[in-house]
Coordinates of C-alpha atoms in Angstrom, one line a residue:
M5 CA -1.3 6.8 -74.2
D6 CA -1.3 3.2 -73.4
T7 CA 1.6 1.6 -71.6
P8 CA 3.5 -0.4 -74.3
G9 CA 2.9 -4.2 -74.1
E10 CA 0.1 -3.8 -71.6
P11 CA -3.5 -4.7 -72.5
V12 CA -6.1 -2.0 -71.7
L13 CA -9.8 -2.8 -71.6
Q14 CA -11.7 -1.1 -74.4
D15 CA -15.3 -2.0 -75.2
A16 CA -15.4 -5.9 -75.1
F17 CA -11.7 -6.9 -75.6
A18 CA -8.4 -6.0 -74.5
V19 CA -6.3 -3.7 -76.6
R20 CA -2.4 -4.2 -76.9
E21 CA -0.4 -1.7 -78.8
G22 CA -3.6 -0.2 -80.2
I23 CA -4.7 -3.3 -81.6
E24 CA -7.9 -5.2 -80.6
M25 CA -7.1 -8.5 -79.2
V26 CA -10.1 -10.6 -80.2
P27 CA -9.9 -14.4 -80.1
G28 CA -7.4 -15.6 -82.4
T29 CA -5.3 -12.4 -82.5
V30 CA -2.0 -13.2 -80.5
H31 CA 1.1 -11.6 -79.2
L32 CA 3.4 -13.9 -81.1
V33 CA 6.5 -11.9 -81.2
D34 CA 7.6 -10.2 -78.0
M35 CA 9.5 -7.3 -79.3
Q36 CA 10.2 -5.6 -76.1
G37 CA 10.6 -8.7 -73.9
T38 CA 8.0 -7.6 -71.4
S39 CA 5.3 -10.3 -71.8
G40 CA 6.5 -12.7 -69.0
L41 CA 5.6 -15.7 -71.3
K42 CA 8.0 -18.5 -72.3
H43 CA 9.9 -18.0 -75.6
R44 CA 11.5 -19.9 -78.3
I45 CA 15.2 -20.8 -77.5
G46 CA 17.9 -20.2 -80.1
S47 CA 17.1 -18.3 -83.3
N48 CA 14.1 -15.9 -83.1
A49 CA 14.2 -16.1 -79.4
D50 CA 11.5 -13.3 -79.2
V51 CA 8.9 -15.7 -80.5
V52 CA 6.2 -16.4 -77.8
L53 CA 5.4 -20.1 -77.4
I54 CA 1.7 -20.6 -78.1
P55 CA 0.3 -22.5 -76.4
Q56 CA 2.4 -22.1 -73.4
P57 CA 4.0 -25.6 -72.3
T58 CA 3.3 -26.7 -68.7
S59 CA 5.9 -28.2 -66.1
D60 CA 4.5 -31.8 -66.8
P61 CA 7.2 -33.9 -68.7
D62 CA 4.5 -35.9 -70.3
D63 CA 3.1 -32.6 -71.7
P64 CA 3.8 -33.2 -75.6
L65 CA 4.9 -29.7 -76.1
N66 CA 7.6 -30.6 -73.5
W67 CA 8.8 -33.7 -75.5
S68 CA 12.3 -33.7 -76.9
P69 CA 12.9 -33.0 -80.6
L70 CA 13.6 -36.7 -81.3
R71 CA 10.5 -37.9 -79.3
K72 CA 8.2 -35.3 -81.3
G73 CA 10.1 -36.1 -84.5
Y74 CA 9.6 -40.1 -84.1
H75 CA 5.8 -39.5 -83.4
F76 CA 5.2 -37.0 -86.2
W77 CA 6.9 -39.0 -88.8
L78 CA 5.3 -42.5 -87.9
L79 CA 1.9 -40.4 -88.5
I80 CA 3.3 -39.2 -91.6
I81 CA 4.2 -42.6 -93.0
W82 CA 0.8 -44.0 -91.8
G83 CA -1.0 -41.0 -93.6
I84 CA 0.9 -41.8 -96.8
L85 CA -0.3 -45.2 -96.6
M86 CA -4.0 -44.6 -95.7
S87 CA -4.1 -41.8 -98.7
A88 CA -2.7 -44.4 -101.0
S89 CA -5.3 -47.1 -99.6
V90 CA -8.1 -44.9 -100.7
N91 CA -6.7 -43.3 -103.8
W92 CA -4.6 -45.9 -105.8
S93 CA -7.1 -47.5 -107.9
G94 CA -7.5 -44.9 -110.6
P95 CA -5.2 -46.5 -113.3
V96 CA -6.7 -49.9 -112.8
W97 CA -10.4 -49.2 -113.3
V98 CA -10.3 -51.0 -116.8
P99 CA -9.1 -54.2 -115.5
L100 CA -11.3 -54.0 -112.5
Q101 CA -14.4 -53.3 -114.7
Y102 CA -13.4 -56.5 -116.5
D103 CA -12.4 -58.9 -113.5
L104 CA -15.5 -57.5 -111.3
N105 CA -18.0 -57.5 -114.5
T106 CA -19.0 -54.0 -113.5
T107 CA -19.1 -50.5 -115.1
V108 CA -17.7 -47.0 -114.7
D109 CA -20.6 -45.9 -113.0
A110 CA -20.6 -48.7 -110.5
L111 CA -16.9 -47.9 -109.7
N112 CA -17.8 -44.2 -109.1
I113 CA -20.4 -45.4 -106.8
S114 CA -17.5 -47.2 -104.8
A115 CA -15.3 -44.1 -104.9
A116 CA -18.2 -42.0 -103.6
L117 CA -18.9 -44.6 -100.7
C118 CA -15.2 -44.1 -99.7
F119 CA -15.7 -40.3 -99.5
A120 CA -19.0 -40.8 -97.5
F121 CA -17.3 -42.9 -95.0
L122 CA -14.4 -40.8 -94.7
A123 CA -17.0 -38.0 -93.7
I124 CA -18.6 -40.4 -91.3
G125 CA -15.6 -41.5 -89.8
C126 CA -14.6 -38.1 -89.1
I127 CA -18.0 -37.6 -86.9
L128 CA -17.7 -40.8 -85.2
L129 CA -13.9 -41.4 -84.5
Q130 CA -12.9 -37.8 -83.3
P131 CA -15.1 -37.8 -80.3
T132 CA -13.9 -41.2 -79.6
A133 CA -10.3 -40.0 -79.9
M134 CA -11.3 -37.1 -77.5
K135 CA -12.7 -39.7 -74.9
I136 CA -10.2 -42.6 -74.9
G137 CA -7.2 -41.1 -76.8
R138 CA -5.6 -40.6 -80.1
R139 CA -3.6 -43.8 -80.0
P140 CA -6.3 -46.3 -79.7
V141 CA -8.2 -44.6 -82.8
Y142 CA -5.2 -44.7 -84.9
I143 CA -4.6 -48.5 -84.3
L144 CA -8.3 -49.0 -84.9
G145 CA -8.2 -47.4 -88.4
T146 CA -5.1 -49.4 -89.4
F147 CA -6.8 -52.5 -88.2
L148 CA -9.9 -51.6 -90.4
N149 CA -7.7 -51.0 -93.5
V150 CA -5.8 -54.5 -93.1
V151 CA -9.4 -56.2 -92.9
G152 CA -10.7 -54.2 -96.1
C153 CA -7.4 -54.8 -98.1
L154 CA -7.8 -58.5 -97.1
M155 CA -11.3 -58.5 -98.5
G156 CA -10.0 -56.6 -101.6
G157 CA -7.6 -59.3 -102.4
F158 CA -10.0 -61.9 -102.4
Q159 CA -13.1 -60.0 -103.9
R160 CA -15.1 -61.3 -107.0
S161 CA -17.7 -58.8 -107.2
V162 CA -18.3 -54.9 -107.2
E163 CA -20.7 -55.4 -104.1
V164 CA -17.5 -56.6 -102.1
Y165 CA -15.7 -53.8 -103.5
Y166 CA -18.3 -51.6 -102.0
V167 CA -17.4 -53.1 -98.8
V168 CA -13.8 -52.6 -99.2
N169 CA -14.4 -49.0 -99.8
I170 CA -16.5 -48.6 -96.8
L171 CA -14.1 -50.2 -94.4
T172 CA -11.0 -48.3 -95.9
G173 CA -12.6 -45.1 -96.1
F174 CA -13.8 -45.4 -92.4
G175 CA -10.6 -46.5 -91.3
A176 CA -8.7 -43.5 -93.0
A177 CA -10.8 -40.9 -91.7
P178 CA -8.6 -40.0 -88.8
V179 CA -5.8 -39.0 -91.4
D180 CA -8.3 -36.3 -92.5
S181 CA -8.8 -34.6 -89.1
L182 CA -7.1 -36.4 -86.1
V183 CA -3.6 -36.2 -87.5
Q184 CA -3.9 -32.5 -87.7
I185 CA -5.0 -32.4 -84.0
S186 CA -2.1 -34.3 -83.1
T187 CA 0.2 -32.1 -84.7
T188 CA -1.2 -29.1 -82.7
D189 CA -0.5 -31.4 -79.6
L190 CA 3.0 -31.3 -80.5
F191 CA 4.0 -28.0 -81.9
F192 CA 3.6 -24.4 -81.4
A193 CA 1.6 -22.0 -83.5
H194 CA 4.8 -20.6 -85.2
E195 CA 5.7 -24.4 -86.3
R196 CA 2.0 -25.3 -87.4
G197 CA 2.3 -24.2 -90.8
T198 CA 5.2 -26.2 -91.8
R199 CA 4.1 -29.4 -90.1
L200 CA 0.4 -29.1 -91.6
S201 CA 2.1 -28.6 -94.9
L202 CA 4.2 -31.7 -94.7
I203 CA 0.9 -33.7 -93.7
A204 CA -0.8 -32.2 -96.9
L205 CA 2.4 -33.3 -98.7
A206 CA 2.1 -36.9 -97.2
L207 CA -1.7 -37.1 -98.1
G208 CA -0.6 -35.9 -101.6
T209 CA 2.2 -38.5 -101.8
G210 CA -0.1 -41.5 -101.1
S211 CA -2.8 -40.0 -103.5
Y212 CA -0.4 -39.3 -106.4
M213 CA 2.4 -41.9 -106.0
G214 CA -0.1 -44.6 -104.9
P215 CA -1.7 -44.8 -108.2
V216 CA 1.8 -44.7 -110.0
A217 CA 2.8 -47.9 -107.9
A218 CA -0.6 -49.5 -108.6
G219 CA 0.1 -49.2 -112.4
Y220 CA 3.4 -51.1 -112.3
I221 CA 2.4 -53.6 -109.8
T222 CA -1.0 -54.4 -112.0
E223 CA 1.1 -54.7 -115.1
A224 CA 3.7 -57.0 -113.4
Q225 CA 1.6 -59.0 -110.9
G226 CA -2.0 -58.1 -111.1
W227 CA -4.4 -55.7 -109.4
R228 CA -5.0 -58.0 -106.4
F229 CA -1.2 -57.6 -105.4
C230 CA -1.8 -53.9 -104.7
F231 CA -3.8 -55.2 -101.9
W232 CA -1.4 -57.7 -100.7
Y233 CA 1.4 -55.2 -100.4
L234 CA -0.9 -52.8 -98.5
I235 CA -1.5 -55.6 -96.1
I236 CA 2.1 -56.0 -95.5
F237 CA 2.9 -52.3 -95.0
F238 CA -0.2 -51.9 -92.8
G239 CA 0.8 -54.9 -90.6
I240 CA 4.3 -53.3 -90.0
I241 CA 2.7 -49.9 -89.1
L242 CA 0.1 -51.9 -86.8
V243 CA 3.1 -53.3 -85.0
L244 CA 4.9 -50.1 -84.5
Q245 CA 1.7 -48.3 -83.6
I246 CA 1.0 -51.0 -80.8
F247 CA 4.4 -50.8 -79.4
T248 CA 5.9 -47.4 -80.0
L249 CA 2.9 -44.8 -80.9
E250 CA 2.5 -42.6 -77.7
E251 CA -0.6 -40.9 -76.6
S252 CA -0.4 -37.0 -77.4
I253 CA -3.9 -35.9 -76.0
Y254 CA -3.3 -33.5 -73.0
M255 CA -5.7 -31.1 -71.3
R256 CA -4.0 -27.7 -70.9
P257 CA -5.4 -24.1 -70.9
L258 CA -8.0 -23.8 -73.5
A259 CA -7.0 -20.5 -74.9
D260 CA -3.8 -19.0 -76.2
P261 CA -1.3 -17.4 -73.9
E262 CA -3.2 -14.2 -74.1
P263 CA -5.4 -13.5 -70.9
H264 CA -9.0 -13.1 -71.5
Y265 CA -11.0 -10.2 -70.2
E266 CA -14.3 -9.4 -68.7
P267 CA -16.2 -7.7 -71.5
N268 CA -17.4 -4.0 -70.4
K269 CA -20.8 -4.6 -69.2
G270 CA -22.0 -1.3 -70.5
G271 CA -21.6 0.4 -67.0
S272 CA -19.8 3.4 -66.2
K273 CA -17.8 4.8 -68.9
D274 CA -15.3 6.3 -66.5
N275 CA -12.0 4.6 -67.5
G276 CA -10.2 5.5 -64.3
L277 CA -8.3 8.6 -65.7
T278 CA -7.7 11.3 -63.3
G279 CA -5.3 14.2 -62.8
D280 CA -2.8 15.7 -65.1
N281 CA -1.0 12.6 -65.7
P282 CA -3.7 9.7 -65.8
S283 CA -2.8 6.2 -65.9
P284 CA -4.7 3.7 -67.9
L285 CA -6.9 1.1 -66.1
I286 CA -5.4 -2.2 -66.8
A287 CA -7.9 -4.9 -66.9
Q288 CA -7.3 -7.8 -64.7
P289 CA -6.7 -11.2 -66.5
I290 CA -9.2 -14.1 -66.0
R291 CA -7.6 -17.2 -66.4
R292 CA -9.7 -19.9 -68.2
D293 CA -7.2 -22.9 -67.5
T294 CA -8.5 -26.4 -67.3
V295 CA -5.3 -27.7 -65.6
T296 CA -2.5 -26.2 -63.6
T297 CA 0.3 -24.7 -65.8
D298 CA 2.9 -24.9 -63.1
S299 CA 3.5 -27.1 -60.1
T300 CA 5.4 -26.6 -56.9
F301 CA 6.2 -30.5 -56.8
P302 CA 7.8 -32.4 -59.5
I303 CA 5.6 -34.4 -61.8
P304 CA 6.9 -37.9 -62.4
A305 CA 7.2 -39.2 -65.9
Q306 CA 4.8 -42.0 -67.3
T307 CA 6.5 -45.5 -67.4
Y308 CA 6.7 -47.2 -70.8
W309 CA 3.7 -49.4 -70.1
Q310 CA 1.6 -46.6 -69.1
K311 CA 2.4 -44.7 -72.2
M312 CA 1.4 -47.8 -74.3
A313 CA -1.9 -48.2 -72.4
P314 CA -4.8 -49.3 -74.8
I315 CA -6.9 -46.4 -73.7
H316 CA -6.0 -43.0 -72.0
T317 CA -8.7 -41.2 -70.1
Q318 CA -6.5 -39.2 -67.7
N319 CA -6.8 -36.2 -70.3
A320 CA -10.0 -37.2 -71.8
N321 CA -12.7 -34.6 -72.6
P322 CA -15.3 -34.6 -69.7
K323 CA -18.3 -34.3 -71.8
K324 CA -20.4 -37.2 -73.0
W325 CA -19.7 -39.1 -76.3
W326 CA -22.8 -37.9 -78.1
W327 CA -22.2 -34.4 -77.0
L328 CA -18.8 -34.3 -78.5
A329 CA -20.1 -35.9 -81.7
I330 CA -22.8 -33.1 -82.3
F331 CA -20.9 -30.4 -81.0
P332 CA -18.9 -29.6 -84.3
F333 CA -22.2 -28.8 -86.1
R334 CA -22.8 -25.9 -83.5
L335 CA -20.0 -24.3 -85.4
L336 CA -21.7 -23.8 -88.5
T337 CA -22.4 -20.0 -87.7
F338 CA -18.7 -19.5 -87.6
P339 CA -18.0 -18.0 -91.2
A340 CA -14.0 -18.7 -90.9
I341 CA -14.8 -22.4 -90.1
M342 CA -17.6 -22.9 -93.0
W343 CA -15.3 -21.0 -95.5
V344 CA -12.2 -23.2 -94.9
G345 CA -14.5 -26.3 -95.1
I346 CA -15.9 -25.3 -98.4
M347 CA -12.3 -24.3 -99.6
V348 CA -10.8 -27.7 -98.7
G349 CA -13.9 -29.3 -100.1
I350 CA -13.3 -27.6 -103.5
Q351 CA -9.7 -28.8 -103.3
I352 CA -10.6 -32.4 -103.0
M353 CA -12.7 -31.9 -106.2
W354 CA -9.5 -31.6 -108.2
L355 CA -8.1 -34.7 -106.6
S356 CA -11.0 -36.7 -107.4
L357 CA -11.1 -35.2 -110.8
L358 CA -7.5 -36.5 -111.5
S359 CA -8.6 -39.9 -110.1
V360 CA -11.6 -40.3 -111.9
T361 CA -10.5 -39.1 -115.4
Q362 CA -6.9 -40.1 -115.6
S363 CA -7.7 -43.6 -116.9
E364 CA -10.2 -42.2 -119.3
L365 CA -8.2 -39.5 -120.9
F366 CA -4.9 -41.1 -121.0
S367 CA -5.7 -44.9 -122.0
V368 CA -7.2 -44.1 -125.2
P369 CA -6.1 -42.4 -128.5
P370 CA -3.9 -40.2 -128.9
Y371 CA -2.3 -40.9 -126.2
S372 CA -2.8 -44.8 -125.7
F373 CA -0.9 -45.2 -122.4
G374 CA -0.6 -48.6 -120.7
I375 CA -1.7 -48.9 -117.0
A376 CA 1.8 -48.1 -115.6
V377 CA 2.1 -44.9 -117.6
V378 CA -1.4 -43.7 -116.8
G379 CA -0.2 -43.9 -113.2
D380 CA 2.9 -41.9 -113.9
T381 CA 0.7 -39.1 -114.9
N382 CA 0.5 -38.7 -110.9
I383 CA 4.0 -38.0 -110.6
A384 CA 3.8 -34.3 -112.0
A385 CA 1.1 -33.7 -109.3
F386 CA 3.5 -35.2 -106.6
V387 CA 6.3 -32.6 -107.7
G388 CA 4.0 -29.7 -107.6
G389 CA 2.7 -31.1 -104.1
I390 CA 6.4 -30.6 -103.0
F391 CA 6.5 -27.0 -104.2
G392 CA 3.1 -26.4 -102.6
M393 CA 4.3 -27.8 -99.4
C394 CA 7.2 -25.3 -99.3
W395 CA 4.8 -22.3 -100.3
G396 CA 2.0 -23.4 -97.7
G397 CA 4.4 -24.5 -95.1
P398 CA 7.9 -23.0 -94.2
L399 CA 7.3 -19.8 -96.3
S400 CA 3.8 -19.4 -94.5
D401 CA 5.4 -19.6 -91.2
W402 CA 8.4 -17.3 -92.1
Y403 CA 5.5 -14.9 -93.6
I404 CA 3.6 -14.6 -90.5
L405 CA 6.5 -13.9 -88.3
R406 CA 7.5 -11.1 -90.6
R407 CA 4.3 -9.5 -90.7
S408 CA 3.7 -10.0 -86.9
R409 CA 6.9 -8.1 -86.3
Q410 CA 5.6 -5.3 -88.7
N411 CA 2.4 -5.3 -86.7
K412 CA 4.2 -4.6 -83.2
G413 CA 4.4 -8.3 -82.4
I414 CA 0.9 -9.0 -82.9
M415 CA -0.3 -11.9 -85.2
E416 CA -3.7 -11.9 -87.0
P417 CA -4.5 -15.3 -88.4
E418 CA -5.6 -13.5 -91.9
F419 CA -1.9 -12.6 -92.6
R420 CA -1.5 -16.2 -93.7
L421 CA -4.2 -16.0 -96.2
W422 CA -2.3 -13.5 -98.7
L423 CA -0.1 -16.5 -99.6
L424 CA -3.3 -18.0 -101.5
I425 CA -2.6 -15.5 -104.4
V426 CA -0.3 -17.8 -106.2
P427 CA -2.3 -21.1 -105.6
T428 CA -5.3 -19.2 -106.9
I429 CA -3.7 -18.5 -110.3
L430 CA -1.6 -21.6 -110.7
N431 CA -4.4 -24.2 -109.7
S432 CA -7.0 -22.4 -112.2
A433 CA -4.4 -22.3 -115.0
G434 CA -3.6 -26.1 -114.1
L435 CA -7.2 -27.3 -114.6
L436 CA -7.4 -25.4 -118.1
M437 CA -4.3 -27.1 -119.1
Y438 CA -5.0 -30.4 -117.8
G439 CA -8.7 -30.7 -119.2
L440 CA -8.5 -28.7 -122.4
G441 CA -4.9 -30.1 -123.2
A442 CA -6.2 -33.7 -122.8
Y443 CA -9.6 -33.2 -124.6
N444 CA -7.8 -31.4 -127.5
G445 CA -5.2 -34.1 -128.0
S446 CA -2.1 -31.6 -126.9
S447 CA 1.1 -32.9 -125.8
W448 CA 1.0 -34.8 -122.7
V449 CA 3.6 -32.3 -121.2
I450 CA 1.0 -29.7 -121.0
S451 CA -1.9 -31.9 -119.6
A452 CA -0.2 -34.6 -117.7
G453 CA 2.8 -32.7 -116.9
V454 CA 2.6 -28.9 -116.4
G455 CA -1.2 -28.7 -115.9
T456 CA -1.2 -31.8 -113.2
A457 CA 1.9 -30.2 -111.6
F458 CA 0.0 -27.0 -111.1
I459 CA -3.1 -28.7 -109.7
G460 CA -0.8 -30.4 -107.1
F461 CA 0.8 -27.1 -106.1
G462 CA -2.7 -25.6 -105.6
I463 CA -4.0 -28.7 -103.5
G464 CA -0.8 -29.1 -101.3
S465 CA -0.5 -25.3 -100.5
G466 CA -4.0 -24.1 -100.5
G467 CA -5.2 -26.9 -98.2
A468 CA -2.4 -26.4 -95.7
I469 CA -2.9 -22.7 -95.5
C470 CA -6.7 -22.7 -95.0
L471 CA -6.3 -25.4 -92.2
T472 CA -3.6 -23.5 -90.4
Y473 CA -5.9 -20.4 -90.4
A474 CA -8.9 -22.1 -89.0
I475 CA -6.7 -23.6 -86.3
D476 CA -5.2 -20.2 -85.8
A477 CA -8.5 -18.3 -85.8
Y478 CA -10.2 -20.6 -83.2
P479 CA -7.4 -22.6 -81.3
G480 CA -9.6 -23.6 -78.2
I481 CA -12.1 -25.6 -80.5
A482 CA -9.4 -27.1 -83.3
A483 CA -10.6 -30.4 -83.0
E484 CA -14.3 -29.8 -83.3
S485 CA -13.5 -27.2 -86.1
M486 CA -11.5 -30.0 -88.0
V487 CA -14.4 -32.4 -87.9
L488 CA -16.9 -29.9 -89.4
I489 CA -14.2 -28.9 -92.1
L490 CA -13.5 -32.4 -93.0
F491 CA -17.2 -33.3 -92.8
I492 CA -17.9 -30.4 -95.5
R493 CA -15.1 -31.3 -97.7
N494 CA -15.8 -35.1 -97.8
V495 CA -19.5 -34.3 -98.6
I496 CA -18.3 -32.2 -101.3
G497 CA -16.1 -34.8 -102.6
F498 CA -19.0 -37.4 -102.3
A499 CA -21.2 -35.3 -104.3
F500 CA -18.5 -34.4 -106.9
T501 CA -17.5 -38.0 -107.6
F502 CA -21.1 -38.8 -108.3
A503 CA -21.6 -35.8 -110.6
I504 CA -18.4 -35.5 -112.5
Q505 CA -19.0 -38.3 -115.0
P506 CA -22.5 -37.2 -116.0
W507 CA -21.4 -33.7 -116.1
I508 CA -18.5 -34.7 -118.5
D509 CA -21.2 -36.7 -120.5
G510 CA -23.7 -34.1 -120.7
L511 CA -21.7 -30.9 -121.5
G512 CA -18.5 -32.3 -122.9
G513 CA -15.1 -32.4 -121.4
Q514 CA -14.1 -28.9 -122.7
V515 CA -17.0 -26.9 -121.4
T516 CA -16.8 -28.9 -117.9
T517 CA -13.2 -28.0 -117.8
I518 CA -13.7 -24.2 -118.3
M519 CA -16.5 -24.3 -115.6
L520 CA -14.3 -25.9 -113.2
A521 CA -11.5 -23.4 -113.7
V522 CA -13.9 -20.6 -113.2
L523 CA -15.3 -22.3 -110.1
C524 CA -11.6 -22.6 -108.9
L525 CA -10.7 -19.0 -109.4
V526 CA -13.9 -17.5 -108.0
S527 CA -14.0 -19.7 -104.7
M528 CA -10.0 -19.2 -104.2
T529 CA -10.2 -15.5 -104.8
S530 CA -12.7 -15.2 -101.8
F531 CA -10.0 -15.4 -99.5
L532 CA -10.0 -11.7 -100.0
I533 CA -13.3 -11.6 -97.9
M534 CA -11.7 -13.0 -95.2
V535 CA -8.6 -10.9 -95.3
R536 CA -11.2 -7.9 -95.3
W537 CA -13.9 -9.1 -92.7
G538 CA -12.3 -12.1 -91.1
K539 CA -11.4 -10.4 -87.9
N540 CA -14.9 -8.7 -87.8
F541 CA -16.2 -12.2 -88.1
R542 CA -14.0 -13.4 -85.4
R543 CA -15.2 -10.6 -83.2
R544 CA -19.0 -11.2 -83.8
T545 CA -18.4 -15.1 -82.9
A546 CA -16.1 -14.2 -79.8
K547 CA -18.9 -14.8 -77.2
K548 CA -20.0 -18.1 -78.7
Y549 CA -16.4 -19.0 -79.1
L550 CA -15.3 -18.2 -75.3
H551 CA -18.7 -19.9 -74.2
Y552 CA -18.0 -23.0 -76.3
T553 CA -14.5 -23.4 -75.0
E554 CA -15.6 -23.3 -71.3
Q555 CA -18.7 -25.5 -72.1
R556 CA -16.6 -28.2 -73.6
A557 CA -14.4 -28.5 -70.6
R558 CA -17.1 -28.4 -68.0
R559 CA -17.9 -31.8 -66.6
A560 CA -21.3 -33.3 -67.6

């Protein structure tokens, strides 16, 4: 029998408590207290800290709760503004058409351009952040949005509006990938679900409440003032970022605290068991650290001006920028990452659907809502997003701890996916209620109320659960996987924004609604495939994964 808590070499991977420890499978709960690793302090003190913090006071995992909280909530507020900046215009498309002398199709092109440059921005800005730090990329994104909003306030033609959407979309790209990676810089594995769901709620808040505010501002002062207010808010954030936003990039051991083991080379099958009471052959762990995790000498903390430096290369990735830019596309052969990219891409379709159709559906009879009231239809989605955050965040973190304890302390990333059952049902039902209710002239409570709330719940919870799964499955390449995932997402959003209006015009709103609901149900139910075969996919990609984590840290 295996000695409890000790990994034994079997085939290519260690076995702990009878469970094969492929990459992504981690010892999260130290039920016997024998791991020798650092644990959580306070309640749930048996929870292992993943990744393990170093002895460096500037390691973001060692920051005080106040320091972490300020950094995180500054990014949350920034995310709300960025999301509002690229999503607020839905209720004001009618006055935009009139003032810019343009058409709905042209405005659809502007929205599609925004999605396109969100995708391009992910590819270009993420490697930049890995070379010079997260901080300068956040500041650049804010500056680009200030410039874009300034142009938006003075624009007189739809061509300028195209440029506005390109600038704001490119500047907002870090909110789609870099904020999630900054979260993994600050928080441990058992805390990620809650924080990533808060980020999803923040993006939902900007996406849903931005149009609400835009509706009232447009009715009271005109749509140009939406840009002026954004400039004020972004100006305040820019000052706070320049003088208070710290750098969180930190080079640490690439893998989780589970040691890696040399795979069985196919040599002798003698396991070293001899005599009447054989002892298991314990594999020697092979550390794949990129920095020393403990130091004999105290490491001095950085000064304020060192923290506020314009660029940070001390912990930069040593590979060339172009190598980092193309590296994410090498992950196209990783089923889990591709699946998550498609899933969050489908989620963004519903956000685009609300933005593109709400003015068309609710500003005409039988509803005949004014601009402000059309914007108010997003409040239900915001409320649904709050409940979705609770489901995909704190509840999912509690659930994986519970499942890990039932599994001898071992966490499988696929545990979290079971929570997609509820978003699958509610999101699909919400699409039917929103589309069929509106196109049949039913009470606004059905379409703009309950239906929109269900969609908001699905977007908020589904996206957070899927992204957390991807990070848990391949923690050593989380930054690169986020780039590919968000690139796939924005490409899908770009194509859908172009296609949805001709789709509705060609097949009719009701048929289109039913098709979208079926697509939602089928796609989200696919989580069962990952639950059943996800670990096998991780096993098959383990060699590539471990090779990539070493390769990305090796100096060019």
